[in-house]
Amino acid sequence: MKRLALVTGGMGGLGEAICIKLCTLGYQVVSTHSPGNTKASQWLAEMERQGHQFQAAPCDVADYDSAQACAAFVTKNYGAIDILINNAGITRDMTFKKMDKANWDEVMRTDLDSIFNMTKPVCDGMTERGWGRIINISSVNGQKGAFGQANYCAAKAGMHGFTKALALEVARKGVTVNTISPGYVGTKMVLAIDENILNTKIIPQIPMGRLGKPEEVAGLVAYLASDEAAFLTGANIAINGGQHMF
């Protein structure tokens, strides 16, 4: 039976690349989408046209009850969740001086609380079956900090603290928990940055002299989801072109 992977925020950017990679490798893939997203069916149809058969489930990852309902829906309709990729996230960039509580809370709920919300309803099933993979997508900025991203960096750094603690709890149960911290990857969000800023401020900081490719990060996700990665847990793997080494 195919293992089932649930990818939060899979309809676009890095999430889409992850979905495609896992599907290509033979996994059953379900992506979450925001409740009320009218483009979800269009995305599924386009992916099917490209030869990728996905399923989709509505979920507000920032809301605990919605995450519970999503996991129950996926399990009932498609099967037990073997692999969880916590990929969904947002940014609300501004200096701390200008940041208000609403913009702090929104990022923390979506980027950090969501990790608890989505992991809680699936982790026990993984330990009971004796196999599972939880993969949390953080950021290079959670490691090194970034100007104007106090909310985002705090959330992404907190994500790895969660990874390490949970990895210790489930290590003997056949479940691994890991963090991936990508650098600047050529997604629509990054490519929307002013070209002058990209070329003068961001890319010069990357020793490889280019943005990462979504497919490169997806390949790392695929490895962590595999049987071959069974001895790797509690790690934070940097994939940033050498921008930040530690």
Short mmCIF file of C-alpha atoms in Angstrom, two decimals, residues 12 15 29 40 74 140 172 184 189 192 206 227 244:
data_model
loop_
_atom_site.label_atom_id
_atom_site.label_comp_id
_atom_site.label_asym_id
_atom_site.label_seq_id
_atom_site.Cartn_x
_atom_site.Cartn_y
_atom_site.Cartn_z
CA GLY A 12 2.13 26.62 -5.02
CA GLY A 15 4.81 23.07 -1.38
CA VAL A 29 -0.22 12.95 -1.71
CA ALA A 40 -8.14 24.47 -5.37
CA VAL A 74 -7.93 12.81 5.23
CA VAL A 140 17.61 30.19 7.11
CA ARG A 172 11.88 4.58 19.91
CA TYR A 184 16.33 31.89 -0.65
CA MET A 189 7.18 34.84 -3.34
CA ALA A 192 8.40 38.96 -6.40
CA ILE A 206 24.90 33.34 -1.29
CA ASP A 227 13.04 4.42 4.79
CA HIS A 244 24.70 30.50 6.53
#
